[in-house]
Short mmCIF file of C-alpha atoms in Angstrom, two decimals:
data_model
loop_
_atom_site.label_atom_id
_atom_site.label_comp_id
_atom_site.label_asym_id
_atom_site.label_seq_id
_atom_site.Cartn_x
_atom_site.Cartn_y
_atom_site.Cartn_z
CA UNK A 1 -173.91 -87.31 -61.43
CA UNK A 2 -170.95 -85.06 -60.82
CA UNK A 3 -171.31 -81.20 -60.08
CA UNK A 4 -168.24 -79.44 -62.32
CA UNK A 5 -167.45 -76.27 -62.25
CA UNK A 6 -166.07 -74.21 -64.94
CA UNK A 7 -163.71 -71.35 -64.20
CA UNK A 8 -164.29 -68.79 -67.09
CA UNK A 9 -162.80 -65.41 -67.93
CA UNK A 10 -164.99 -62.16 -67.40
CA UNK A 11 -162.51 -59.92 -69.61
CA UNK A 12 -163.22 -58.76 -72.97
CA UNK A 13 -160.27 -57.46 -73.96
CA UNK A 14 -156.32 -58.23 -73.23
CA UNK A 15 -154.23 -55.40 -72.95
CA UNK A 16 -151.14 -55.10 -74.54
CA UNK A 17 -147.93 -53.87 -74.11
CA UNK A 18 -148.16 -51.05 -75.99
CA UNK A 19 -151.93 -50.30 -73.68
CA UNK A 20 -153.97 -50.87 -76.89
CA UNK A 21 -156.95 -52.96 -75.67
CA UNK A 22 -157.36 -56.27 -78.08
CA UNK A 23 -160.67 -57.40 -78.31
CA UNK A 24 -160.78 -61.16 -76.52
CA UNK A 25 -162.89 -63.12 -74.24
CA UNK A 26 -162.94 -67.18 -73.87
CA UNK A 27 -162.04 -69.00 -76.69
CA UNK A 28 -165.65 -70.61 -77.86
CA UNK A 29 -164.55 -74.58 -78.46
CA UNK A 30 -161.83 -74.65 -75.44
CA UNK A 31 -165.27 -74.18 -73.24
CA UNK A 32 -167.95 -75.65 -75.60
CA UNK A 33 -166.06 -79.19 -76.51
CA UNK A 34 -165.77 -79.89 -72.56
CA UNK A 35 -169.06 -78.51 -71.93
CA UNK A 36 -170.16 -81.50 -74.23
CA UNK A 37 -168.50 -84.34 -73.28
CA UNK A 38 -169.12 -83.46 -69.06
CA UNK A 39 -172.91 -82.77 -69.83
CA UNK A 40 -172.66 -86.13 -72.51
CA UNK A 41 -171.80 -87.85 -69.91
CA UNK A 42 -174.75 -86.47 -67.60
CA UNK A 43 -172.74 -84.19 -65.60
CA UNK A 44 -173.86 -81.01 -64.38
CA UNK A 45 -171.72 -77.94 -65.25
CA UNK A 46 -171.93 -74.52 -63.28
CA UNK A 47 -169.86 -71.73 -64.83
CA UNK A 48 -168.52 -69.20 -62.05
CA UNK A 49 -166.81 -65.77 -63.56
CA UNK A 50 -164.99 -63.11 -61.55
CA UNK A 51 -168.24 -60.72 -60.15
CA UNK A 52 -170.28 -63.12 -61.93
CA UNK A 53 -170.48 -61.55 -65.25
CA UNK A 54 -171.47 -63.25 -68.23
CA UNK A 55 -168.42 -64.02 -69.98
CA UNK A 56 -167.72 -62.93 -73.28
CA UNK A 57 -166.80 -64.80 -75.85
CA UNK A 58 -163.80 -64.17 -78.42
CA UNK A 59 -165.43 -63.32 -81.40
CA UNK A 60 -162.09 -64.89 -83.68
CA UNK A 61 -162.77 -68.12 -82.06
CA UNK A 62 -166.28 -68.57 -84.08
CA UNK A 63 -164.27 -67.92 -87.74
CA UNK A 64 -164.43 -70.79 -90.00
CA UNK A 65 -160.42 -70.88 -90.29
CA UNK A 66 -159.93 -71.81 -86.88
CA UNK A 67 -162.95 -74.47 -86.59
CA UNK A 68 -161.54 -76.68 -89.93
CA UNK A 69 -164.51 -74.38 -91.82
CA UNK A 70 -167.51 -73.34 -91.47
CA UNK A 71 -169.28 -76.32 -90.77
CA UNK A 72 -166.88 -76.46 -87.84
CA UNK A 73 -167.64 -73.18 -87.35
CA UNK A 74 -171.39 -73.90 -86.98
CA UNK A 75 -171.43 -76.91 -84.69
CA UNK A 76 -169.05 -74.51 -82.51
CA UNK A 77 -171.54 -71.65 -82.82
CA UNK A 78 -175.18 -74.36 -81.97
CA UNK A 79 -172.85 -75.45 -78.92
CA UNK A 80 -171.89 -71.70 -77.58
CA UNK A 81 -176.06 -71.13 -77.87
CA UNK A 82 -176.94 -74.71 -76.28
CA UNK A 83 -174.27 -73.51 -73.18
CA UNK A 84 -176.97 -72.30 -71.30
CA UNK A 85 -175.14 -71.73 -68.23
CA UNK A 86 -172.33 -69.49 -69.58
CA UNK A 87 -175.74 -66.63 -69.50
CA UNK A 88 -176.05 -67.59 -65.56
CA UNK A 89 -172.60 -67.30 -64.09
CA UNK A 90 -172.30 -67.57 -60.13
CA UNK A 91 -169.50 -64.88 -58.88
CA UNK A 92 -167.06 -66.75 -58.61
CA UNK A 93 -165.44 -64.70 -55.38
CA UNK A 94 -168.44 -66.94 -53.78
CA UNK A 95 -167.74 -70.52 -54.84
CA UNK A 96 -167.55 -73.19 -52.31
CA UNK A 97 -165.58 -75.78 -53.30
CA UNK A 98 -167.13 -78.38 -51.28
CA UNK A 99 -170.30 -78.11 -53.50
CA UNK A 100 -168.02 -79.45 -56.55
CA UNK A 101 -166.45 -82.68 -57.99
CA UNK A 102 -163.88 -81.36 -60.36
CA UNK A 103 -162.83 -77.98 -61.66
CA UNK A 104 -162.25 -76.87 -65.55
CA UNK A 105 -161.14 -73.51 -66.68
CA UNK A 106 -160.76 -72.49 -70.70
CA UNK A 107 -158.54 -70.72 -72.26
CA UNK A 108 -159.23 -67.39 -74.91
CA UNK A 109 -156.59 -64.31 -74.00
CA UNK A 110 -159.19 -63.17 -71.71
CA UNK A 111 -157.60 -65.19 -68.43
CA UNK A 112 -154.23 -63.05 -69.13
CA UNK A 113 -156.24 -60.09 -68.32
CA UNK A 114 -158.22 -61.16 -65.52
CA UNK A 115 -157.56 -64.74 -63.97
CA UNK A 116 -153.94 -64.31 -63.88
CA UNK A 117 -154.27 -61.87 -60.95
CA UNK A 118 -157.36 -62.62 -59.77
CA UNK A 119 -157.00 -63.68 -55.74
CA UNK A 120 -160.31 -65.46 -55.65
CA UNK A 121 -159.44 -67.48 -58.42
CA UNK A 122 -155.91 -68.26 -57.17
CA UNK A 123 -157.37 -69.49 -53.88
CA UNK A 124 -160.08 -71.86 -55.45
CA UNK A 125 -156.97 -73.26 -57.90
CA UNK A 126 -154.97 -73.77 -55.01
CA UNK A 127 -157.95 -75.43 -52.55
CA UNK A 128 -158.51 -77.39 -55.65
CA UNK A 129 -155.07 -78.83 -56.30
CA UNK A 130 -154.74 -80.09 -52.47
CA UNK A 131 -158.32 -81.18 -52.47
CA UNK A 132 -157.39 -83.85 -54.91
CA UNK A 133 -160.17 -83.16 -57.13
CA UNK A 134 -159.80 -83.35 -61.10
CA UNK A 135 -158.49 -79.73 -62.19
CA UNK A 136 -158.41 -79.08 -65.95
CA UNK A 137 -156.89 -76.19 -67.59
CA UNK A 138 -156.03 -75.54 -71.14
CA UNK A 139 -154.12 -73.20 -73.63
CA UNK A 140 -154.57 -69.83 -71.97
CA UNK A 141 -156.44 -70.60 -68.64
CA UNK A 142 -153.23 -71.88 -67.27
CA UNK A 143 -152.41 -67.90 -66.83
CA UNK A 144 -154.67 -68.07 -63.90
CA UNK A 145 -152.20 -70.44 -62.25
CA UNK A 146 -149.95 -67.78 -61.68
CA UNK A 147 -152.22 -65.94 -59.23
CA UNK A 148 -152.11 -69.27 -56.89
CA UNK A 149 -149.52 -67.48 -54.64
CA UNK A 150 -149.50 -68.31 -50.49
CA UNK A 151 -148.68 -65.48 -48.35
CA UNK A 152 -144.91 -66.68 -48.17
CA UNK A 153 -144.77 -65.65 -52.24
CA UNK A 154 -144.41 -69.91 -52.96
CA UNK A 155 -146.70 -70.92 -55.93
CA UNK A 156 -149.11 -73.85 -55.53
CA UNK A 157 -147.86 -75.03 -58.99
CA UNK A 158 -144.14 -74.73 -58.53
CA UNK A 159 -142.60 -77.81 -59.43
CA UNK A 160 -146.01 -79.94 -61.50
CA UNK A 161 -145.12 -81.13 -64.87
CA UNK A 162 -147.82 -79.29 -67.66
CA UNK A 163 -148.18 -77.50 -70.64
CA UNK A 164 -150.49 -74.49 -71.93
CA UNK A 165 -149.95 -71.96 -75.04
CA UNK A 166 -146.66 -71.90 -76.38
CA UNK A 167 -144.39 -69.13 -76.92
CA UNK A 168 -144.14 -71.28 -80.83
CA UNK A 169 -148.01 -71.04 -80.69
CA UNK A 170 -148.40 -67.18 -79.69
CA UNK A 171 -145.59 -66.26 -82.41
CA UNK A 172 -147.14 -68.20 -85.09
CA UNK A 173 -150.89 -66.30 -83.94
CA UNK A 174 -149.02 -63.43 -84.29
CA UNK A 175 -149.27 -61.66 -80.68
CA UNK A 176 -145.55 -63.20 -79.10
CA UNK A 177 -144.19 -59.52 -80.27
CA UNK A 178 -147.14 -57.40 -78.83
CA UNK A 179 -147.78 -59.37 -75.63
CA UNK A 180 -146.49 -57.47 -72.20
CA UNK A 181 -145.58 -60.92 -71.09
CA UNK A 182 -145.52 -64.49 -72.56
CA UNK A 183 -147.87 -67.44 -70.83
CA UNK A 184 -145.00 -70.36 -71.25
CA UNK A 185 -142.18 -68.01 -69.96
CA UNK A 186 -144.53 -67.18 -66.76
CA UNK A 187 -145.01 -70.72 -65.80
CA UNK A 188 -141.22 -71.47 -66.54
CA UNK A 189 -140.67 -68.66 -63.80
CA UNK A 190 -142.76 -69.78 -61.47
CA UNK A 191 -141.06 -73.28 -61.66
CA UNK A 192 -143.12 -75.68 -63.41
CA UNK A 193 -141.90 -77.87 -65.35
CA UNK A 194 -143.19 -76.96 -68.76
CA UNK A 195 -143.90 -79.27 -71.00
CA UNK A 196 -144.04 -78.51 -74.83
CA UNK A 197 -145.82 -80.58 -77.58
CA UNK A 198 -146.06 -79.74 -81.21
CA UNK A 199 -147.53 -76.15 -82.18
CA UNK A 200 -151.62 -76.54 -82.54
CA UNK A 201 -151.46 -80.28 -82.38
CA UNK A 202 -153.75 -82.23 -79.22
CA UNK A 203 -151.00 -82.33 -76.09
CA UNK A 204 -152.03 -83.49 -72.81
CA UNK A 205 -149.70 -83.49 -69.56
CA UNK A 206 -150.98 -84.57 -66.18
CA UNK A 207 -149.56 -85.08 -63.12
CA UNK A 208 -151.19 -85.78 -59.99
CA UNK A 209 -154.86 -84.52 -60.12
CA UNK A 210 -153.92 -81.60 -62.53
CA UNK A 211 -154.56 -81.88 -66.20
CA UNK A 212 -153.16 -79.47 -68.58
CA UNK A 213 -153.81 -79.06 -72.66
CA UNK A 214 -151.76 -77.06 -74.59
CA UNK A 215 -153.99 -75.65 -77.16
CA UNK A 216 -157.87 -75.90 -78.45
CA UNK A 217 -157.27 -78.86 -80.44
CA UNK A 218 -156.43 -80.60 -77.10
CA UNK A 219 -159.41 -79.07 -74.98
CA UNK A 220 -162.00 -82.51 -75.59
CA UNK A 221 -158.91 -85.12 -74.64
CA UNK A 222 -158.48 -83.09 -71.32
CA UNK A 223 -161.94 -82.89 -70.80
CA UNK A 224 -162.04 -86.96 -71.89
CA UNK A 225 -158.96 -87.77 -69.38
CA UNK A 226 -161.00 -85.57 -66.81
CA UNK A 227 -163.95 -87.56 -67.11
CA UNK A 228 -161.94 -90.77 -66.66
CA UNK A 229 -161.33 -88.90 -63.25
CA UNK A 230 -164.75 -87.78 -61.47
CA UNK A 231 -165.96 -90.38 -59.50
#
């Protein structure tokens, strides 16, 4: 049995660019699909949050439109309530990485907030990545890549082939307009190699022992390619 630890957002709210504060947290299926294949699987999952707070989920991500309905929306809503450990978050400023197998972080607007400058989190992503241990990250969590900064100013990512929410994606959600910065043009600057699939469509990039989705319809093949990874 692997030990797998899931990265999650503590904001619950994304500030934008004009300061208003948009109500966000994780985005429910990005964390709840993975959380069921690892645990299907008989994997143990740990969820560590900056300070350790319980994360908050993004209320929008429960809505029938975005789950294919509202039986979607059900299953989504019995898997957030079966998550027991997102109520029992470690801090995640105290994570040793030796205790874990592989490392998954979901998405939601919330990681733009926090993750993205969060030093603790940026050290454990970059420990990860030259660990060799399975990383996952999809739609939004790839935001907290761009805190994996060394003391020279080089990024640990600089240069890996992956993908994450498109500037397509955040237009057609309606936010590309009201955002203080966009997620794709943030990795493009940090030079990765950005890889775009179709808007809302499953898209999967990986490259060495990274593994990137693009969106939540592609959160359960990363978690599925991750699994093919740990041990």
């Amino acid at each position: 049995m692997a030990k797998i630890l899931f990265v999650v957002t503590g904001a619950d709210h994304w500030t934008l660019a004009d300061g208003t504060a948009h109500p966000t947290g994780f985005w429910a299926e990005e964390a709840v699909a993975p959380y069921q294949v690892f645990t299907g699987a008989g994997h143990e999952v740990v969820v560590a949050t900056p300070g350790g707070v319980v994360p908050t989920v993004d209320r929008g991500s429960l809505a029938p439109d975005v789950n294919g309905g509202q039986e979607g929306a059900d299953k989504v809503a019995a898997g957030l309530e079966a998550f027991e450990e997102l109520r029992r978050p470690v801090a995640l400023e105290n994570v040793d990485l030796d205790a874990y197998d592989a490392v998954f972080s979901p998405g939601g607007h919330g990681p733009m907030e926090d993750l993205a400058v969060d030093p603790a989190s940026g050290r454990l992503l970059t420990e990860t990545l030259a660990s060799g241990k399975p990383l996952g990250v999809v739609c939004h969590a790839p935001a907290a890549l761009l805190a994996a900064t060394g003391p020279d100013g080089t990024n640990a990512f600089t240069g890996y082939r992956l993908t994450g929410f498109t500037n397509a994606e955040e237009t057609q959600a309606g936010f590309a307009d009201k955002a203080k910065w966009l997620l794709q043009d943030r990795l493009v600057a940090l030079g990765a190699d950005f890889q775009e699939g179709e808007p809302w469509a499953p898209f999967v990039i990986t490259d060495r022992n990274l593994v990137t989705g693009q969106n939540p319809a592609s959160s359960t093949p990363l978690a599925e390619e991750l699994l093919k990874r740990i041990g």
